[in-house]
PDB file of C-alpha atoms in Angstrom:
ATOM      1  CA  MET A   1      65.331  72.025 359.715  1.00  0.00           C
ATOM      2  CA  ALA A   2      69.060  71.255 359.850  1.00  0.00           C
ATOM      3  CA  LYS A   3      70.319  67.714 359.657  1.00  0.00           C
ATOM      4  CA  PRO A   4      68.885  65.850 362.686  1.00  0.00           C
ATOM      5  CA  ALA A   5      71.144  64.500 365.421  1.00  0.00           C
ATOM      6  CA  VAL A   6      70.732  61.222 367.273  1.00  0.00           C
ATOM      7  CA  ILE A   7      72.560  60.800 370.576  1.00  0.00           C
ATOM      8  CA  LEU A   8      72.820  57.447 372.355  1.00  0.00           C
ATOM      9  CA  ILE A   9      73.806  57.332 376.016  1.00  0.00           C
ATOM     10  CA  GLY A  10      74.645  53.905 377.361  1.00  0.00           C
ATOM     11  CA  ALA A  11      76.980  51.299 378.763  1.00  0.00           C
ATOM     12  CA  ASP A  12      77.100  47.543 378.851  1.00  0.00           C
ATOM     13  CA  LYS A  13      77.430  47.692 382.649  1.00  0.00           C
ATOM     14  CA  GLY A  14      74.870  49.072 385.100  1.00  0.00           C
ATOM     15  CA  GLY A  15      75.326  51.591 387.890  1.00  0.00           C
ATOM     16  CA  VAL A  16      77.586  53.974 385.982  1.00  0.00           C
ATOM     17  CA  GLY A  17      75.206  56.960 386.005  1.00  0.00           C
ATOM     18  CA  LYS A  18      74.159  57.035 382.358  1.00  0.00           C
ATOM     19  CA  THR A  19      70.730  58.517 383.082  1.00  0.00           C
ATOM     20  CA  THR A  20      72.367  61.320 385.057  1.00  0.00           C
ATOM     21  CA  VAL A  21      74.348  62.177 381.930  1.00  0.00           C
ATOM     22  CA  SER A  22      71.154  62.058 379.860  1.00  0.00           C
ATOM     23  CA  ARG A  23      69.528  64.489 382.293  1.00  0.00           C
ATOM     24  CA  THR A  24      72.405  66.951 382.059  1.00  0.00           C
ATOM     25  CA  LEU A  25      72.296  66.810 378.260  1.00  0.00           C
ATOM     26  CA  LEU A  26      68.569  67.568 378.168  1.00  0.00           C
ATOM     27  CA  ASP A  27      69.149  70.500 380.548  1.00  0.00           C
ATOM     28  CA  TYR A  28      72.036  71.700 378.408  1.00  0.00           C
ATOM     29  CA  PHE A  29      69.955  71.647 375.240  1.00  0.00           C
ATOM     30  CA  ASN A  30      67.124  73.417 377.057  1.00  0.00           C
ATOM     31  CA  SER A  31      69.441  76.173 378.288  1.00  0.00           C
ATOM     32  CA  SER A  32      70.862  76.492 374.771  1.00  0.00           C
ATOM     33  CA  HIS A  33      67.384  76.713 373.198  1.00  0.00           C
ATOM     34  CA  VAL A  34      67.881  73.520 371.201  1.00  0.00           C
ATOM     35  CA  ARG A  35      64.718  71.413 371.033  1.00  0.00           C
ATOM     36  CA  ALA A  36      65.127  67.756 371.937  1.00  0.00           C
ATOM     37  CA  ARG A  37      62.990  64.684 372.403  1.00  0.00           C
ATOM     38  CA  ALA A  38      64.019  61.680 374.473  1.00  0.00           C
ATOM     39  CA  PHE A  39      63.419  57.954 374.582  1.00  0.00           C
ATOM     40  CA  ASP A  40      63.874  55.990 377.796  1.00  0.00           C
ATOM     41  CA  THR A  41      64.527  52.287 377.215  1.00  0.00           C
ATOM     42  CA  GLU A  42      64.167  51.392 380.899  1.00  0.00           C
ATOM     43  CA  VAL A  43      60.923  49.427 380.443  1.00  0.00           C
ATOM     44  CA  PRO A  44      58.365  49.625 382.012  1.00  0.00           C
ATOM     45  CA  ARG A  45      59.195  52.548 384.323  1.00  0.00           C
ATOM     46  CA  GLY A  46      61.970  54.734 383.077  1.00  0.00           C
ATOM     47  CA  THR A  47      64.002  56.995 385.350  1.00  0.00           C
ATOM     48  CA  LEU A  48      64.461  59.618 382.646  1.00  0.00           C
ATOM     49  CA  LYS A  49      60.701  59.772 382.089  1.00  0.00           C
ATOM     50  CA  ARG A  50      60.235  60.727 385.757  1.00  0.00           C
ATOM     51  CA  PHE A  51      62.312  63.888 385.335  1.00  0.00           C
ATOM     52  CA  TYR A  52      61.201  64.863 381.816  1.00  0.00           C
ATOM     53  CA  PRO A  53      57.665  63.501 381.359  1.00  0.00           C
ATOM     54  CA  ASP A  54      56.782  65.910 378.548  1.00  0.00           C
ATOM     55  CA  LEU A  55      59.903  65.171 376.500  1.00  0.00           C
ATOM     56  CA  THR A  56      60.297  61.439 377.053  1.00  0.00           C
ATOM     57  CA  ASP A  57      58.637  58.272 375.762  1.00  0.00           C
ATOM     58  CA  ILE A  58      59.374  54.854 377.234  1.00  0.00           C
ATOM     59  CA  VAL A  59      60.254  52.261 374.598  1.00  0.00           C
ATOM     60  CA  ASP A  60      61.626  48.743 374.357  1.00  0.00           C
ATOM     61  CA  VAL A  61      64.597  49.238 372.056  1.00  0.00           C
ATOM     62  CA  THR A  62      64.714  45.493 371.305  1.00  0.00           C
ATOM     63  CA  TYR A  63      61.113  45.568 369.991  1.00  0.00           C
ATOM     64  CA  VAL A  64      60.848  46.321 366.272  1.00  0.00           C
ATOM     65  CA  PRO A  65      57.693  48.506 366.473  1.00  0.00           C
ATOM     66  CA  ASP A  66      59.423  50.657 369.117  1.00  0.00           C
ATOM     67  CA  GLN A  67      62.539  50.882 366.953  1.00  0.00           C
ATOM     68  CA  MET A  68      60.235  52.167 364.185  1.00  0.00           C
ATOM     69  CA  LYS A  69      58.740  54.685 366.633  1.00  0.00           C
ATOM     70  CA  ILE A  70      62.214  56.138 367.196  1.00  0.00           C
ATOM     71  CA  PHE A  71      64.032  55.860 363.903  1.00  0.00           C
ATOM     72  CA  ASP A  72      61.193  56.189 361.380  1.00  0.00           C
ATOM     73  CA  THR A  73      60.355  59.598 362.864  1.00  0.00           C
ATOM     74  CA  ILE A  74      63.805  61.197 363.111  1.00  0.00           C
ATOM     75  CA  HIS A  75      63.146  63.546 360.207  1.00  0.00           C
ATOM     76  CA  SER A  76      59.362  63.909 360.463  1.00  0.00           C
ATOM     77  CA  ALA A  77      59.397  64.831 364.161  1.00  0.00           C
ATOM     78  CA  GLN A  78      60.874  68.248 363.283  1.00  0.00           C
ATOM     79  CA  VAL A  79      63.015  68.151 366.443  1.00  0.00           C
ATOM     80  CA  PRO A  80      66.760  68.701 365.977  1.00  0.00           C
ATOM     81  CA  VAL A  81      67.910  66.232 368.641  1.00  0.00           C
ATOM     82  CA  THR A  82      66.745  62.712 369.444  1.00  0.00           C
ATOM     83  CA  LEU A  83      68.299  61.472 372.701  1.00  0.00           C
ATOM     84  CA  ILE A  84      68.094  57.769 373.580  1.00  0.00           C
ATOM     85  CA  ASP A  85      68.916  56.580 377.096  1.00  0.00           C
ATOM     86  CA  ILE A  86      69.930  52.937 376.614  1.00  0.00           C
ATOM     87  CA  ARG A  87      69.225  50.456 379.396  1.00  0.00           C
ATOM     88  CA  ALA A  88      72.266  48.774 380.956  1.00  0.00           C
ATOM     89  CA  GLY A  89      73.496  45.845 378.919  1.00  0.00           C
ATOM     90  CA  LEU A  90      71.880  46.978 375.668  1.00  0.00           C
ATOM     91  CA  LEU A  91      74.440  49.376 374.203  1.00  0.00           C
ATOM     92  CA  SER A  92      76.189  46.851 371.971  1.00  0.00           C
ATOM     93  CA  PRO A  93      72.944  45.070 370.929  1.00  0.00           C
ATOM     94  CA  THR A  94      71.389  48.441 370.086  1.00  0.00           C
ATOM     95  CA  LEU A  95      74.369  49.467 367.966  1.00  0.00           C
ATOM     96  CA  ARG A  96      74.225  46.095 366.239  1.00  0.00           C
ATOM     97  CA  ALA A  97      70.541  46.655 365.415  1.00  0.00           C
ATOM     98  CA  LEU A  98      71.331  50.147 364.091  1.00  0.00           C
ATOM     99  CA  ARG A  99      73.924  48.631 361.805  1.00  0.00           C
ATOM    100  CA  ASP A 100      71.480  45.989 360.578  1.00  0.00           C
ATOM    101  CA  ILE A 101      68.705  48.475 359.728  1.00  0.00           C
ATOM    102  CA  GLY A 102      71.066  50.749 357.816  1.00  0.00           C
ATOM    103  CA  PHE A 103      71.151  53.564 360.357  1.00  0.00           C
ATOM    104  CA  ILE A 104      74.956  53.552 360.600  1.00  0.00           C
ATOM    105  CA  ASP A 105      75.205  53.765 356.814  1.00  0.00           C
ATOM    106  CA  ALA A 106      72.793  56.728 356.783  1.00  0.00           C
ATOM    107  CA  ALA A 107      75.092  58.516 359.233  1.00  0.00           C
ATOM    108  CA  LYS A 108      78.079  57.729 357.016  1.00  0.00           C
ATOM    109  CA  LYS A 109      76.214  59.263 354.072  1.00  0.00           C
ATOM    110  CA  ASP A 110      75.769  62.443 356.113  1.00  0.00           C
ATOM    111  CA  GLN A 111      71.982  62.116 356.228  1.00  0.00           C
ATOM    112  CA  LEU A 112      72.054  62.631 359.996  1.00  0.00           C
ATOM    113  CA  THR A 113      74.515  63.217 362.812  1.00  0.00           C
ATOM    114  CA  PHE A 114      75.150  60.317 365.166  1.00  0.00           C
ATOM    115  CA  ALA A 115      76.932  60.450 368.527  1.00  0.00           C
ATOM    116  CA  VAL A 116      77.469  57.870 371.249  1.00  0.00           C
ATOM    117  CA  PHE A 117      78.119  58.756 374.891  1.00  0.00           C
ATOM    118  CA  HIS A 118      79.747  55.635 376.311  1.00  0.00           C
ATOM    119  CA  ILE A 119      79.629  55.839 380.109  1.00  0.00           C
ATOM    120  CA  LEU A 120      82.666  53.987 381.397  1.00  0.00           C
ATOM    121  CA  GLY A 121      82.830  52.064 384.647  1.00  0.00           C
ATOM    122  CA  PRO A 122      85.776  51.859 387.047  1.00  0.00           C
ATOM    123  CA  SER A 123      87.082  48.425 386.093  1.00  0.00           C
ATOM    124  CA  ILE A 124      89.322  47.367 383.234  1.00  0.00           C
ATOM    125  CA  ALA A 125      86.375  45.308 381.969  1.00  0.00           C
ATOM    126  CA  SER A 126      84.677  48.576 381.158  1.00  0.00           C
ATOM    127  CA  LEU A 127      87.556  49.478 378.860  1.00  0.00           C
ATOM    128  CA  ASP A 128      87.091  46.118 377.154  1.00  0.00           C
ATOM    129  CA  GLU A 129      83.622  47.319 376.136  1.00  0.00           C
ATOM    130  CA  ILE A 130      85.233  50.005 373.991  1.00  0.00           C
ATOM    131  CA  ALA A 131      86.519  47.636 371.313  1.00  0.00           C
ATOM    132  CA  GLU A 132      83.138  45.945 370.946  1.00  0.00           C
ATOM    133  CA  THR A 133      81.268  49.238 370.888  1.00  0.00           C
ATOM    134  CA  ALA A 134      83.619  50.864 368.416  1.00  0.00           C
ATOM    135  CA  ALA A 135      83.121  48.034 365.929  1.00  0.00           C
ATOM    136  CA  TYR A 136      79.618  49.321 365.189  1.00  0.00           C
ATOM    137  CA  LEU A 137      80.210  53.058 365.194  1.00  0.00           C
ATOM    138  CA  GLY A 138      81.321  53.849 361.670  1.00  0.00           C
ATOM    139  CA  ASP A 139      81.798  57.618 361.508  1.00  0.00           C
ATOM    140  CA  ALA A 140      79.762  58.346 364.630  1.00  0.00           C
ATOM    141  CA  ARG A 141      81.103  60.787 367.209  1.00  0.00           C
ATOM    142  CA  TYR A 142      82.365  58.675 370.070  1.00  0.00           C
ATOM    143  CA  LEU A 143      82.519  60.271 373.511  1.00  0.00           C
ATOM    144  CA  MET A 144      83.947  58.262 376.411  1.00  0.00           C
ATOM    145  CA  VAL A 145      82.545  59.547 379.688  1.00  0.00           C
ATOM    146  CA  LYS A 146      84.187  59.213 383.091  1.00  0.00           C
ATOM    147  CA  ASN A 147      81.307  59.855 385.443  1.00  0.00           C
ATOM    148  CA  PHE A 148      82.298  60.717 389.010  1.00  0.00           C
ATOM    149  CA  ILE A 149      78.748  61.569 390.105  1.00  0.00           C
ATOM    150  CA  ASN A 150      78.655  58.423 392.279  1.00  0.00           C
ATOM    151  CA  GLU A 151      82.157  59.099 393.657  1.00  0.00           C
ATOM    152  CA  THR A 152      83.579  56.469 391.337  1.00  0.00           C
ATOM    153  CA  HIS A 153      87.295  55.752 391.498  1.00  0.00           C
ATOM    154  CA  PHE A 154      88.822  54.406 388.313  1.00  0.00           C
ATOM    155  CA  PHE A 155      91.161  52.364 390.443  1.00  0.00           C
ATOM    156  CA  GLU A 156      92.001  49.569 388.007  1.00  0.00           C
ATOM    157  CA  TRP A 157      93.103  51.887 385.222  1.00  0.00           C
ATOM    158  CA  ASP A 158      96.635  52.925 384.517  1.00  0.00           C
ATOM    159  CA  GLU A 159      97.653  55.582 382.048  1.00  0.00           C
ATOM    160  CA  ALA A 160      99.317  53.242 379.568  1.00  0.00           C
ATOM    161  CA  THR A 161      96.322  50.895 379.416  1.00  0.00           C
ATOM    162  CA  HIS A 162      93.868  53.754 379.168  1.00  0.00           C
ATOM    163  CA  ALA A 163      95.857  55.415 376.391  1.00  0.00           C
ATOM    164  CA  THR A 164      95.941  52.182 374.409  1.00  0.00           C
ATOM    165  CA  TYR A 165      92.157  51.883 374.376  1.00  0.00           C
ATOM    166  CA  PHE A 166      91.527  55.566 373.893  1.00  0.00           C
ATOM    167  CA  LYS A 167      93.932  56.025 370.982  1.00  0.00           C
ATOM    168  CA  SER A 168      92.525  52.986 369.197  1.00  0.00           C
ATOM    169  CA  ILE A 169      89.332  54.900 368.378  1.00  0.00           C
ATOM    170  CA  LYS A 170      89.794  57.547 365.715  1.00  0.00           C
ATOM    171  CA  GLY A 171      88.351  60.892 366.788  1.00  0.00           C
ATOM    172  CA  ALA A 172      87.307  59.689 370.251  1.00  0.00           C
ATOM    173  CA  VAL A 173      86.774  62.404 372.846  1.00  0.00           C
ATOM    174  CA  GLU A 174      86.907  62.024 376.627  1.00  0.00           C
ATOM    175  CA  ILE A 175      84.493  63.847 378.933  1.00  0.00           C
ATOM    176  CA  THR A 176      84.602  64.035 382.728  1.00  0.00           C
ATOM    177  CA  ILE A 177      81.439  64.514 384.778  1.00  0.00           C
ATOM    178  CA  PRO A 178      82.434  65.750 388.257  1.00  0.00           C
ATOM    179  CA  LYS A 179      80.934  64.633 391.542  1.00  0.00           C
ATOM    180  CA  LEU A 180      77.891  66.453 392.898  1.00  0.00           C
ATOM    181  CA  ALA A 181      77.498  66.777 396.676  1.00  0.00           C
ATOM    182  CA  GLU A 182      75.512  63.742 397.815  1.00  0.00           C
ATOM    183  CA  MET A 183      72.816  65.678 399.666  1.00  0.00           C
ATOM    184  CA  ALA A 184      72.272  67.967 396.681  1.00  0.00           C
ATOM    185  CA  MET A 185      71.875  64.966 394.378  1.00  0.00           C
ATOM    186  CA  GLU A 186      69.436  63.364 396.795  1.00  0.00           C
ATOM    187  CA  GLN A 187      67.305  66.502 396.981  1.00  0.00           C
ATOM    188  CA  VAL A 188      67.147  66.883 393.198  1.00  0.00           C
ATOM    189  CA  ASP A 189      66.070  63.272 392.891  1.00  0.00           C
ATOM    190  CA  HIS A 190      63.527  63.652 395.689  1.00  0.00           C
ATOM    191  CA  ALA A 191      62.030  66.668 393.924  1.00  0.00           C
ATOM    192  CA  SER A 192      61.898  64.739 390.609  1.00  0.00           C
ATOM    193  CA  SER A 193      63.212  67.965 389.141  1.00  0.00           C
ATOM    194  CA  PRO A 194      65.563  68.682 386.263  1.00  0.00           C
ATOM    195  CA  PHE A 195      68.868  70.032 387.542  1.00  0.00           C
ATOM    196  CA  LEU A 196      68.163  73.246 385.664  1.00  0.00           C
ATOM    197  CA  ASN A 197      64.855  73.824 387.480  1.00  0.00           C
ATOM    198  CA  PHE A 198      66.323  72.973 390.863  1.00  0.00           C
ATOM    199  CA  ALA A 199      69.158  75.473 390.398  1.00  0.00           C
ATOM    200  CA  ALA A 200      66.568  78.127 389.488  1.00  0.00           C
ATOM    201  CA  ASN A 201      64.424  77.273 392.560  1.00  0.00           C
ATOM    202  CA  LYS A 202      61.583  76.120 390.319  1.00  0.00           C
ATOM    203  CA  LYS A 203      59.381  73.060 390.639  1.00  0.00           C
ATOM    204  CA  PRO A 204      59.273  70.671 387.674  1.00  0.00           C
ATOM    205  CA  ASN A 205      56.153  72.482 386.418  1.00  0.00           C
ATOM    206  CA  GLY A 206      57.909  75.863 386.599  1.00  0.00           C
ATOM    207  CA  GLU A 207      56.175  77.117 389.739  1.00  0.00           C
ATOM    208  CA  PRO A 208      58.300  78.734 392.481  1.00  0.00           C
ATOM    209  CA  ALA A 209      59.877  76.285 394.935  1.00  0.00           C
ATOM    210  CA  SER A 210      61.588  76.576 398.302  1.00  0.00           C
ATOM    211  CA  TYR A 211      64.691  74.466 397.790  1.00  0.00           C
ATOM    212  CA  SER A 212      67.755  74.985 399.978  1.00  0.00           C
ATOM    213  CA  PHE A 213      69.898  77.962 398.977  1.00  0.00           C
ATOM    214  CA  VAL A 214      73.025  75.949 399.787  1.00  0.00           C
ATOM    215  CA  LEU A 215      72.001  72.890 397.794  1.00  0.00           C
ATOM    216  CA  ARG A 216      70.915  75.012 394.839  1.00  0.00           C
ATOM    217  CA  GLY A 217      74.358  76.602 394.912  1.00  0.00           C
ATOM    218  CA  TYR A 218      76.055  73.216 394.756  1.00  0.00           C
ATOM    219  CA  VAL A 219      73.854  72.134 391.832  1.00  0.00           C
ATOM    220  CA  ARG A 220      74.453  75.412 389.992  1.00  0.00           C
ATOM    221  CA  HIS A 221      78.223  75.175 390.415  1.00  0.00           C
ATOM    222  CA  TRP A 222      78.274  71.509 389.361  1.00  0.00           C
ATOM    223  CA  LEU A 223      76.062  72.153 386.345  1.00  0.00           C
ATOM    224  CA  ASN A 224      78.329  74.983 385.247  1.00  0.00           C
ATOM    225  CA  ASN A 225      81.267  72.560 385.290  1.00  0.00           C
ATOM    226  CA  VAL A 226      79.329  69.950 383.320  1.00  0.00           C
ATOM    227  CA  TYR A 227      78.282  72.561 380.763  1.00  0.00           C
ATOM    228  CA  ALA A 228      81.897  73.689 380.438  1.00  0.00           C
ATOM    229  CA  GLU A 229      82.810  70.132 379.436  1.00  0.00           C
ATOM    230  CA  TYR A 230      80.032  70.090 376.847  1.00  0.00           C
ATOM    231  CA  GLU A 231      81.213  73.439 375.500  1.00  0.00           C
ATOM    232  CA  ARG A 232      84.778  72.153 375.317  1.00  0.00           C
ATOM    233  CA  VAL A 233      83.915  69.186 373.114  1.00  0.00           C
ATOM    234  CA  GLY A 234      81.381  70.996 370.929  1.00  0.00           C
ATOM    235  CA  ILE A 235      78.124  69.258 371.845  1.00  0.00           C
ATOM    236  CA  LEU A 236      76.101  72.062 370.277  1.00  0.00           C
ATOM    237  CA  ASP A 237      77.941  71.485 367.001  1.00  0.00           C
ATOM    238  CA  ILE A 238      76.753  67.878 367.129  1.00  0.00           C
ATOM    239  CA  ALA A 239      73.198  68.909 368.011  1.00  0.00           C
ATOM    240  CA  ARG A 240      73.107  71.359 365.132  1.00  0.00           C
ATOM    241  CA  GLY A 241      74.421  68.877 362.606  1.00  0.00           C
ATOM    242  CA  GLY A 242      77.976  70.234 362.576  1.00  0.00           C
ATOM    243  CA  LYS A 243      80.933  68.254 361.325  1.00  0.00           C
ATOM    244  CA  GLU A 244      83.381  68.806 364.147  1.00  0.00           C
ATOM    245  CA  SER A 245      83.644  67.303 367.610  1.00  0.00           C
ATOM    246  CA  SER A 246      87.369  67.413 368.094  1.00  0.00           C
ATOM    247  CA  GLY A 247      87.599  68.372 371.730  1.00  0.00           C
ATOM    248  CA  GLU A 248      88.511  71.963 370.854  1.00  0.00           C
ATOM    249  CA  THR A 249      86.475  74.861 372.164  1.00  0.00           C
ATOM    250  CA  SER A 250      84.046  76.309 369.656  1.00  0.00           C
ATOM    251  CA  SER A 251      85.081  79.644 368.197  1.00  0.00           C
ATOM    252  CA  ARG A 252      81.757  80.987 369.373  1.00  0.00           C
ATOM    253  CA  GLU A 253      82.625  80.344 373.020  1.00  0.00           C
ATOM    254  CA  VAL A 254      85.151  81.798 375.415  1.00  0.00           C
ATOM    255  CA  PRO A 255      87.603  79.042 376.482  1.00  0.00           C
ATOM    256  CA  GLY A 256      87.040  77.941 380.053  1.00  0.00           C
ATOM    257  CA  LYS A 257      83.970  80.098 380.519  1.00  0.00           C
ATOM    258  CA  ALA A 258      80.923  78.226 381.751  1.00  0.00           C
ATOM    259  CA  ARG A 259      77.391  79.148 380.793  1.00  0.00           C
ATOM    260  CA  PRO A 260      75.595  81.378 383.394  1.00  0.00           C
ATOM    261  CA  VAL A 261      73.295  78.633 384.641  1.00  0.00           C
ATOM    262  CA  ALA A 262      71.213  80.626 387.125  1.00  0.00           C
ATOM    263  CA  ARG A 263      70.118  83.236 384.600  1.00  0.00           C
ATOM    264  CA  VAL A 264      69.394  80.705 381.890  1.00  0.00           C
ATOM    265  CA  ALA A 265      67.617  78.371 384.295  1.00  0.00           C
ATOM    266  CA  GLU A 266      65.235  81.100 385.432  1.00  0.00           C
ATOM    267  CA  ALA A 267      64.520  82.082 381.851  1.00  0.00           C
ATOM    268  CA  ALA A 268      63.917  78.459 380.823  1.00  0.00           C
ATOM    269  CA  ALA A 269      61.590  77.744 383.737  1.00  0.00           C
ATOM    270  CA  SER A 270      59.563  80.950 383.552  1.00  0.00           C
TER     271      SER A 270
END
């Protein structure tokens, strides 16, 4: 197996849609035929677990035995990607623990690939999180995510302030998650379905469903746009242990061309 990848998704503030980003990443890996396992740190009932029960374990990331369950098995699990959805308020403490156990050093020594998806909130306080988070990252891939899924307006930001924070992190990459029509989002959540299954008109177990044609179209279009962002910044390179995540389109992809979600979704759910 190639060098394993560990991806953290989190924020020090709540309500920024981090689990939505985790869900899109798991769908993206599924559509790309990259095996992944997930850990949901929302104890005792994790949201991510509800949508991906077969892939996800619920853990308390502050509890040493659960840390061992995640990090002692990165290589032995024989799964290329370990995705960890970090509960609100625990991103910095989790990164601090990873530093203390030597995980950050292992990433520096190229024993694994480490990436952090930092989901930013709309206030300037969210930008203040960047400096604290970056202090623990070492050589990790750092992706700052503006998530508009909840119709967020980054109203307190100005370009000069944003540029100051962004440029202070070497190799940082910015990703934008667009808004999904509210009714479509509600129906996906009501169905407890991965976005990929919903777009393919499949129930979570893969059986045929009868979801709205219109709402499936909105989800498919939105997911295409999200996937295009992931293609742009080379998420598959990270998942496959690659060295680059520079924000440039992979040479294997056509710039600006999104993955054909409907076809892949049907194949994945069949």
